[in-house]
């Protein structure tokens, strides 16, 4: 977590210099394409048949691409590639670390709050693939989160992301919540299939070019 906080501080100091030298960025007044970098905090949990667990902090890293899709209305379509850490934690001996590559497809609506600040609420689906992670259950040894015989998680996940962002001089800040729609549990409770869903609150800081 200390390394994560140091990285956030580095982005805070570096972002103004990026904004000064960049060209482009998006405007609510004209059609445009923009590129962005995102870094932030992800506070995740597992719901359903994993309700005895608590929240686990993690990292978000992303590159995004957005395009205005209407000449008359400030509507933007944004996608990109995210690396995101999720899962849940009960204590030092019981936790699930789930690391994903994620592609969101977000619809954003731009609102000119002031001459310098644009507010952009957004919503859209997300599609994720689990790439790594270790989980631990009580006194048992750590196991691979996505390929073990004890409590296996499915690699594919889909959900809905909603939130709101704000841009000032190409600096961008957003926060929101992501609801998991897919059942990511690949085990049974007795004779029934278990049901577990991802959920995460996120705060991201970045720049748009």
PDB file of C-alpha atoms in Angstrom:
ATOM      1  CA  UNK A   1       0.000   0.000   0.000  1.00  0.00           C
ATOM      2  CA  UNK A   2       2.920   2.396   0.677  1.00  0.00           C
ATOM      3  CA  UNK A   3       4.177   1.914  -2.878  1.00  0.00           C
ATOM      4  CA  UNK A   4       0.681   2.603  -4.162  1.00  0.00           C
ATOM      5  CA  UNK A   5       0.456   5.902  -2.224  1.00  0.00           C
ATOM      6  CA  UNK A   6       3.899   6.958  -3.488  1.00  0.00           C
ATOM      7  CA  UNK A   7       2.779   6.270  -7.072  1.00  0.00           C
ATOM      8  CA  UNK A   8      -0.378   8.363  -6.598  1.00  0.00           C
ATOM      9  CA  UNK A   9       1.695  11.282  -5.302  1.00  0.00           C
ATOM     10  CA  UNK A  10       4.026  10.967  -8.293  1.00  0.00           C
ATOM     11  CA  UNK A  11       1.081  11.204 -10.686  1.00  0.00           C
ATOM     12  CA  UNK A  12      -0.242  14.267  -8.859  1.00  0.00           C
ATOM     13  CA  UNK A  13       3.052  16.086  -9.351  1.00  0.00           C
ATOM     14  CA  UNK A  14       3.625  14.856 -12.899  1.00  0.00           C
ATOM     15  CA  UNK A  15       0.129  15.507 -14.284  1.00  0.00           C
ATOM     16  CA  UNK A  16       0.421  19.327 -14.522  1.00  0.00           C
ATOM     17  CA  UNK A  17       3.573  19.046 -16.634  1.00  0.00           C
ATOM     18  CA  UNK A  18       1.880  16.525 -18.923  1.00  0.00           C
ATOM     19  CA  UNK A  19      -1.046  18.919 -19.335  1.00  0.00           C
ATOM     20  CA  UNK A  20       1.225  21.843 -20.213  1.00  0.00           C
ATOM     21  CA  UNK A  21       3.049  20.096 -23.041  1.00  0.00           C
ATOM     22  CA  UNK A  22       0.137  18.112 -24.461  1.00  0.00           C
ATOM     23  CA  UNK A  23      -1.866  19.110 -27.491  1.00  0.00           C
ATOM     24  CA  UNK A  24      -5.444  18.082 -28.139  1.00  0.00           C
ATOM     25  CA  UNK A  25      -7.521  17.019 -25.186  1.00  0.00           C
ATOM     26  CA  UNK A  26     -11.241  16.967 -25.602  1.00  0.00           C
ATOM     27  CA  UNK A  27     -13.592  19.914 -25.769  1.00  0.00           C
ATOM     28  CA  UNK A  28     -17.315  20.079 -25.301  1.00  0.00           C
ATOM     29  CA  UNK A  29     -17.555  22.527 -28.197  1.00  0.00           C
ATOM     30  CA  UNK A  30     -16.160  20.472 -31.070  1.00  0.00           C
ATOM     31  CA  UNK A  31     -15.828  16.942 -32.379  1.00  0.00           C
ATOM     32  CA  UNK A  32     -12.604  15.358 -31.221  1.00  0.00           C
ATOM     33  CA  UNK A  33     -10.722  12.252 -30.209  1.00  0.00           C
ATOM     34  CA  UNK A  34      -8.831  12.118 -26.917  1.00  0.00           C
ATOM     35  CA  UNK A  35      -6.382   9.756 -25.252  1.00  0.00           C
ATOM     36  CA  UNK A  36      -5.987   9.363 -21.517  1.00  0.00           C
ATOM     37  CA  UNK A  37      -4.002   7.741 -18.728  1.00  0.00           C
ATOM     38  CA  UNK A  38      -5.630   6.618 -15.497  1.00  0.00           C
ATOM     39  CA  UNK A  39      -4.292   5.502 -12.119  1.00  0.00           C
ATOM     40  CA  UNK A  40      -6.243   5.022  -8.950  1.00  0.00           C
ATOM     41  CA  UNK A  41      -7.613   3.126  -6.006  1.00  0.00           C
ATOM     42  CA  UNK A  42     -10.015   0.226  -6.228  1.00  0.00           C
ATOM     43  CA  UNK A  43     -11.854  -0.886  -3.035  1.00  0.00           C
ATOM     44  CA  UNK A  44     -13.478  -4.207  -3.869  1.00  0.00           C
ATOM     45  CA  UNK A  45     -15.564  -6.889  -2.246  1.00  0.00           C
ATOM     46  CA  UNK A  46     -17.296 -10.149  -3.129  1.00  0.00           C
ATOM     47  CA  UNK A  47     -21.050 -10.503  -2.652  1.00  0.00           C
ATOM     48  CA  UNK A  48     -23.380 -13.480  -2.643  1.00  0.00           C
ATOM     49  CA  UNK A  49     -21.989 -16.639  -1.042  1.00  0.00           C
ATOM     50  CA  UNK A  50     -18.898 -14.713   0.125  1.00  0.00           C
ATOM     51  CA  UNK A  51     -20.641 -12.215   2.405  1.00  0.00           C
ATOM     52  CA  UNK A  52     -18.419 -13.010   5.417  1.00  0.00           C
ATOM     53  CA  UNK A  53     -15.513 -11.205   3.718  1.00  0.00           C
ATOM     54  CA  UNK A  54     -14.620  -7.521   3.836  1.00  0.00           C
ATOM     55  CA  UNK A  55     -13.278  -4.895   1.455  1.00  0.00           C
ATOM     56  CA  UNK A  56      -9.810  -5.137  -0.083  1.00  0.00           C
ATOM     57  CA  UNK A  57      -7.909  -2.157  -1.574  1.00  0.00           C
ATOM     58  CA  UNK A  58      -6.187  -2.528  -4.933  1.00  0.00           C
ATOM     59  CA  UNK A  59      -4.718  -0.681  -7.886  1.00  0.00           C
ATOM     60  CA  UNK A  60      -6.177   0.561 -11.170  1.00  0.00           C
ATOM     61  CA  UNK A  61      -3.958   1.314 -14.176  1.00  0.00           C
ATOM     62  CA  UNK A  62      -5.333   2.144 -17.620  1.00  0.00           C
ATOM     63  CA  UNK A  63      -4.947   3.729 -20.996  1.00  0.00           C
ATOM     64  CA  UNK A  64      -8.167   5.002 -22.581  1.00  0.00           C
ATOM     65  CA  UNK A  65      -9.414   6.298 -25.904  1.00  0.00           C
ATOM     66  CA  UNK A  66     -12.508   8.462 -26.326  1.00  0.00           C
ATOM     67  CA  UNK A  67     -14.381   9.984 -29.231  1.00  0.00           C
ATOM     68  CA  UNK A  68     -17.258  12.412 -29.489  1.00  0.00           C
ATOM     69  CA  UNK A  69     -20.154  10.656 -31.222  1.00  0.00           C
ATOM     70  CA  UNK A  70     -22.507  13.593 -31.826  1.00  0.00           C
ATOM     71  CA  UNK A  71     -21.886  16.993 -33.448  1.00  0.00           C
ATOM     72  CA  UNK A  72     -24.852  18.597 -31.706  1.00  0.00           C
ATOM     73  CA  UNK A  73     -24.650  16.983 -28.247  1.00  0.00           C
ATOM     74  CA  UNK A  74     -21.539  16.506 -26.021  1.00  0.00           C
ATOM     75  CA  UNK A  75     -21.784  12.711 -25.903  1.00  0.00           C
ATOM     76  CA  UNK A  76     -18.543  10.711 -25.807  1.00  0.00           C
ATOM     77  CA  UNK A  77     -17.808   7.011 -26.157  1.00  0.00           C
ATOM     78  CA  UNK A  78     -14.785   5.850 -24.157  1.00  0.00           C
ATOM     79  CA  UNK A  79     -13.003   2.522 -24.012  1.00  0.00           C
ATOM     80  CA  UNK A  80      -9.529   1.316 -23.102  1.00  0.00           C
ATOM     81  CA  UNK A  81      -7.555  -1.372 -21.335  1.00  0.00           C
ATOM     82  CA  UNK A  82      -7.456  -1.536 -17.530  1.00  0.00           C
ATOM     83  CA  UNK A  83      -5.354  -3.574 -15.140  1.00  0.00           C
ATOM     84  CA  UNK A  84      -7.413  -3.811 -11.964  1.00  0.00           C
ATOM     85  CA  UNK A  85      -6.936  -5.623  -8.648  1.00  0.00           C
ATOM     86  CA  UNK A  86     -10.041  -7.007  -6.975  1.00  0.00           C
ATOM     87  CA  UNK A  87     -11.169  -9.622  -4.516  1.00  0.00           C
ATOM     88  CA  UNK A  88     -11.973  -9.551  -0.811  1.00  0.00           C
ATOM     89  CA  UNK A  89     -10.289  -9.990   2.544  1.00  0.00           C
ATOM     90  CA  UNK A  90     -11.441 -11.329   5.905  1.00  0.00           C
ATOM     91  CA  UNK A  91      -8.116 -11.413   7.753  1.00  0.00           C
ATOM     92  CA  UNK A  92      -4.471 -12.233   7.053  1.00  0.00           C
ATOM     93  CA  UNK A  93      -5.335 -15.928   6.671  1.00  0.00           C
ATOM     94  CA  UNK A  94      -8.477 -15.623   4.526  1.00  0.00           C
ATOM     95  CA  UNK A  95      -8.500 -13.532   1.374  1.00  0.00           C
ATOM     96  CA  UNK A  96      -8.967 -13.661  -2.390  1.00  0.00           C
ATOM     97  CA  UNK A  97      -6.740 -11.674  -4.757  1.00  0.00           C
ATOM     98  CA  UNK A  98      -8.199 -11.405  -8.270  1.00  0.00           C
ATOM     99  CA  UNK A  99      -6.264  -9.501 -10.939  1.00  0.00           C
ATOM    100  CA  UNK A 100      -8.052  -8.671 -14.181  1.00  0.00           C
ATOM    101  CA  UNK A 101      -7.548  -7.108 -17.572  1.00  0.00           C
ATOM    102  CA  UNK A 102     -10.697  -5.155 -18.296  1.00  0.00           C
ATOM    103  CA  UNK A 103     -12.274  -3.395 -21.270  1.00  0.00           C
ATOM    104  CA  UNK A 104     -15.079  -0.922 -20.496  1.00  0.00           C
ATOM    105  CA  UNK A 105     -17.417   0.661 -23.044  1.00  0.00           C
ATOM    106  CA  UNK A 106     -18.590   3.886 -21.407  1.00  0.00           C
ATOM    107  CA  UNK A 107     -21.066   6.474 -22.589  1.00  0.00           C
ATOM    108  CA  UNK A 108     -20.239   9.930 -21.206  1.00  0.00           C
ATOM    109  CA  UNK A 109     -22.253  13.115 -21.271  1.00  0.00           C
ATOM    110  CA  UNK A 110     -20.366  16.392 -20.957  1.00  0.00           C
ATOM    111  CA  UNK A 111     -21.658  19.273 -18.843  1.00  0.00           C
ATOM    112  CA  UNK A 112     -19.831  22.617 -18.884  1.00  0.00           C
ATOM    113  CA  UNK A 113     -19.823  23.431 -15.152  1.00  0.00           C
ATOM    114  CA  UNK A 114     -17.595  26.526 -15.466  1.00  0.00           C
ATOM    115  CA  UNK A 115     -15.385  28.061 -18.145  1.00  0.00           C
ATOM    116  CA  UNK A 116     -12.577  25.693 -17.067  1.00  0.00           C
ATOM    117  CA  UNK A 117     -14.313  22.645 -15.599  1.00  0.00           C
ATOM    118  CA  UNK A 118     -16.308  19.980 -17.431  1.00  0.00           C
ATOM    119  CA  UNK A 119     -18.343  17.362 -15.539  1.00  0.00           C
ATOM    120  CA  UNK A 120     -18.920  13.997 -17.228  1.00  0.00           C
ATOM    121  CA  UNK A 121     -21.311  11.427 -15.735  1.00  0.00           C
ATOM    122  CA  UNK A 122     -20.920   7.995 -17.351  1.00  0.00           C
ATOM    123  CA  UNK A 123     -22.337   4.479 -17.507  1.00  0.00           C
ATOM    124  CA  UNK A 124     -21.576   1.367 -19.504  1.00  0.00           C
ATOM    125  CA  UNK A 125     -20.711  -2.333 -19.522  1.00  0.00           C
ATOM    126  CA  UNK A 126     -17.340  -3.821 -18.645  1.00  0.00           C
ATOM    127  CA  UNK A 127     -15.755  -7.089 -19.753  1.00  0.00           C
ATOM    128  CA  UNK A 128     -12.946  -8.617 -17.698  1.00  0.00           C
ATOM    129  CA  UNK A 129     -10.538 -11.553 -17.891  1.00  0.00           C
ATOM    130  CA  UNK A 130      -8.751 -12.899 -14.811  1.00  0.00           C
ATOM    131  CA  UNK A 131      -4.998 -13.145 -15.398  1.00  0.00           C
ATOM    132  CA  UNK A 132      -3.544 -13.900 -11.958  1.00  0.00           C
ATOM    133  CA  UNK A 133      -4.147 -13.957  -8.225  1.00  0.00           C
ATOM    134  CA  UNK A 134      -3.538 -15.932  -5.071  1.00  0.00           C
ATOM    135  CA  UNK A 135      -6.158 -16.872  -2.492  1.00  0.00           C
ATOM    136  CA  UNK A 136      -5.866 -18.263   1.023  1.00  0.00           C
ATOM    137  CA  UNK A 137      -8.526 -19.940   3.162  1.00  0.00           C
ATOM    138  CA  UNK A 138      -7.770 -20.379   6.840  1.00  0.00           C
ATOM    139  CA  UNK A 139      -4.869 -22.701   7.547  1.00  0.00           C
ATOM    140  CA  UNK A 140      -4.666 -23.991   3.971  1.00  0.00           C
ATOM    141  CA  UNK A 141      -1.776 -22.985   1.718  1.00  0.00           C
ATOM    142  CA  UNK A 142      -2.108 -20.210  -0.839  1.00  0.00           C
ATOM    143  CA  UNK A 143      -3.634 -21.365  -4.112  1.00  0.00           C
ATOM    144  CA  UNK A 144      -4.038 -19.924  -7.587  1.00  0.00           C
ATOM    145  CA  UNK A 145      -7.334 -18.008  -7.626  1.00  0.00           C
ATOM    146  CA  UNK A 146      -8.235 -19.121 -11.135  1.00  0.00           C
ATOM    147  CA  UNK A 147      -6.981 -22.707 -11.310  1.00  0.00           C
ATOM    148  CA  UNK A 148      -7.319 -24.712  -8.127  1.00  0.00           C
ATOM    149  CA  UNK A 149      -9.535 -27.556  -6.972  1.00  0.00           C
ATOM    150  CA  UNK A 150     -10.629 -25.975  -3.692  1.00  0.00           C
ATOM    151  CA  UNK A 151     -12.473 -22.723  -4.439  1.00  0.00           C
ATOM    152  CA  UNK A 152     -11.928 -21.824  -8.061  1.00  0.00           C
ATOM    153  CA  UNK A 153     -12.946 -18.509  -9.651  1.00  0.00           C
ATOM    154  CA  UNK A 154     -14.026 -18.167 -13.265  1.00  0.00           C
ATOM    155  CA  UNK A 155     -11.766 -15.985 -15.377  1.00  0.00           C
ATOM    156  CA  UNK A 156     -14.512 -14.237 -17.358  1.00  0.00           C
ATOM    157  CA  UNK A 157     -16.533 -11.483 -15.725  1.00  0.00           C
ATOM    158  CA  UNK A 158     -18.936  -8.792 -16.921  1.00  0.00           C
ATOM    159  CA  UNK A 159     -20.492  -5.885 -15.119  1.00  0.00           C
ATOM    160  CA  UNK A 160     -21.818  -2.336 -15.190  1.00  0.00           C
ATOM    161  CA  UNK A 161     -19.700   0.693 -14.340  1.00  0.00           C
ATOM    162  CA  UNK A 162     -21.280   4.015 -13.411  1.00  0.00           C
ATOM    163  CA  UNK A 163     -19.891   7.197 -11.967  1.00  0.00           C
ATOM    164  CA  UNK A 164     -18.896  10.759 -12.693  1.00  0.00           C
ATOM    165  CA  UNK A 165     -15.699  12.424 -13.845  1.00  0.00           C
ATOM    166  CA  UNK A 166     -14.448  16.018 -13.943  1.00  0.00           C
ATOM    167  CA  UNK A 167     -11.776  17.605 -16.142  1.00  0.00           C
ATOM    168  CA  UNK A 168      -9.764  20.754 -15.510  1.00  0.00           C
ATOM    169  CA  UNK A 169      -6.957  21.791 -17.882  1.00  0.00           C
ATOM    170  CA  UNK A 170      -6.658  18.189 -19.131  1.00  0.00           C
ATOM    171  CA  UNK A 171      -6.398  16.862 -15.575  1.00  0.00           C
ATOM    172  CA  UNK A 172      -9.095  14.269 -14.979  1.00  0.00           C
ATOM    173  CA  UNK A 173     -10.636  12.853 -11.781  1.00  0.00           C
ATOM    174  CA  UNK A 174     -13.406  10.271 -11.587  1.00  0.00           C
ATOM    175  CA  UNK A 175     -15.164   8.106  -9.025  1.00  0.00           C
ATOM    176  CA  UNK A 176     -17.930   5.555  -9.145  1.00  0.00           C
ATOM    177  CA  UNK A 177     -19.005   1.989  -8.512  1.00  0.00           C
ATOM    178  CA  UNK A 178     -18.788  -1.181 -10.556  1.00  0.00           C
ATOM    179  CA  UNK A 179     -21.445  -3.896 -10.225  1.00  0.00           C
ATOM    180  CA  UNK A 180     -20.501  -7.439 -11.201  1.00  0.00           C
ATOM    181  CA  UNK A 181     -23.221  -9.206 -13.198  1.00  0.00           C
ATOM    182  CA  UNK A 182     -21.509 -12.555 -13.785  1.00  0.00           C
ATOM    183  CA  UNK A 183     -21.300 -15.370 -11.274  1.00  0.00           C
ATOM    184  CA  UNK A 184     -17.536 -15.825 -10.881  1.00  0.00           C
ATOM    185  CA  UNK A 185     -17.716 -18.797  -8.470  1.00  0.00           C
ATOM    186  CA  UNK A 186     -16.759 -22.147  -9.950  1.00  0.00           C
ATOM    187  CA  UNK A 187     -17.621 -24.364  -7.002  1.00  0.00           C
ATOM    188  CA  UNK A 188     -20.646 -25.837  -5.247  1.00  0.00           C
ATOM    189  CA  UNK A 189     -22.188 -25.420  -1.807  1.00  0.00           C
ATOM    190  CA  UNK A 190     -23.630 -28.832  -1.132  1.00  0.00           C
ATOM    191  CA  UNK A 191     -25.524 -29.780  -4.287  1.00  0.00           C
ATOM    192  CA  UNK A 192     -26.036 -26.188  -5.429  1.00  0.00           C
ATOM    193  CA  UNK A 193     -23.774 -23.950  -7.476  1.00  0.00           C
ATOM    194  CA  UNK A 194     -22.227 -21.142  -5.447  1.00  0.00           C
ATOM    195  CA  UNK A 195     -23.020 -17.563  -6.442  1.00  0.00           C
ATOM    196  CA  UNK A 196     -20.356 -14.853  -6.079  1.00  0.00           C
ATOM    197  CA  UNK A 197     -20.174 -11.429  -7.731  1.00  0.00           C
ATOM    198  CA  UNK A 198     -17.490  -8.750  -7.906  1.00  0.00           C
ATOM    199  CA  UNK A 199     -18.205  -5.251  -6.664  1.00  0.00           C
ATOM    200  CA  UNK A 200     -15.864  -2.280  -6.400  1.00  0.00           C
ATOM    201  CA  UNK A 201     -15.790   1.418  -5.525  1.00  0.00           C
ATOM    202  CA  UNK A 202     -13.093   3.260  -7.495  1.00  0.00           C
ATOM    203  CA  UNK A 203     -11.349   6.635  -7.605  1.00  0.00           C
ATOM    204  CA  UNK A 204      -9.060   7.372 -10.572  1.00  0.00           C
ATOM    205  CA  UNK A 205      -6.806  10.308 -11.387  1.00  0.00           C
ATOM    206  CA  UNK A 206      -5.381  10.926 -14.831  1.00  0.00           C
ATOM    207  CA  UNK A 207      -4.735  13.175 -17.797  1.00  0.00           C
ATOM    208  CA  UNK A 208      -6.356  13.535 -21.219  1.00  0.00           C
ATOM    209  CA  UNK A 209      -4.366  14.410 -24.325  1.00  0.00           C
TER     210      UNK A 209
END
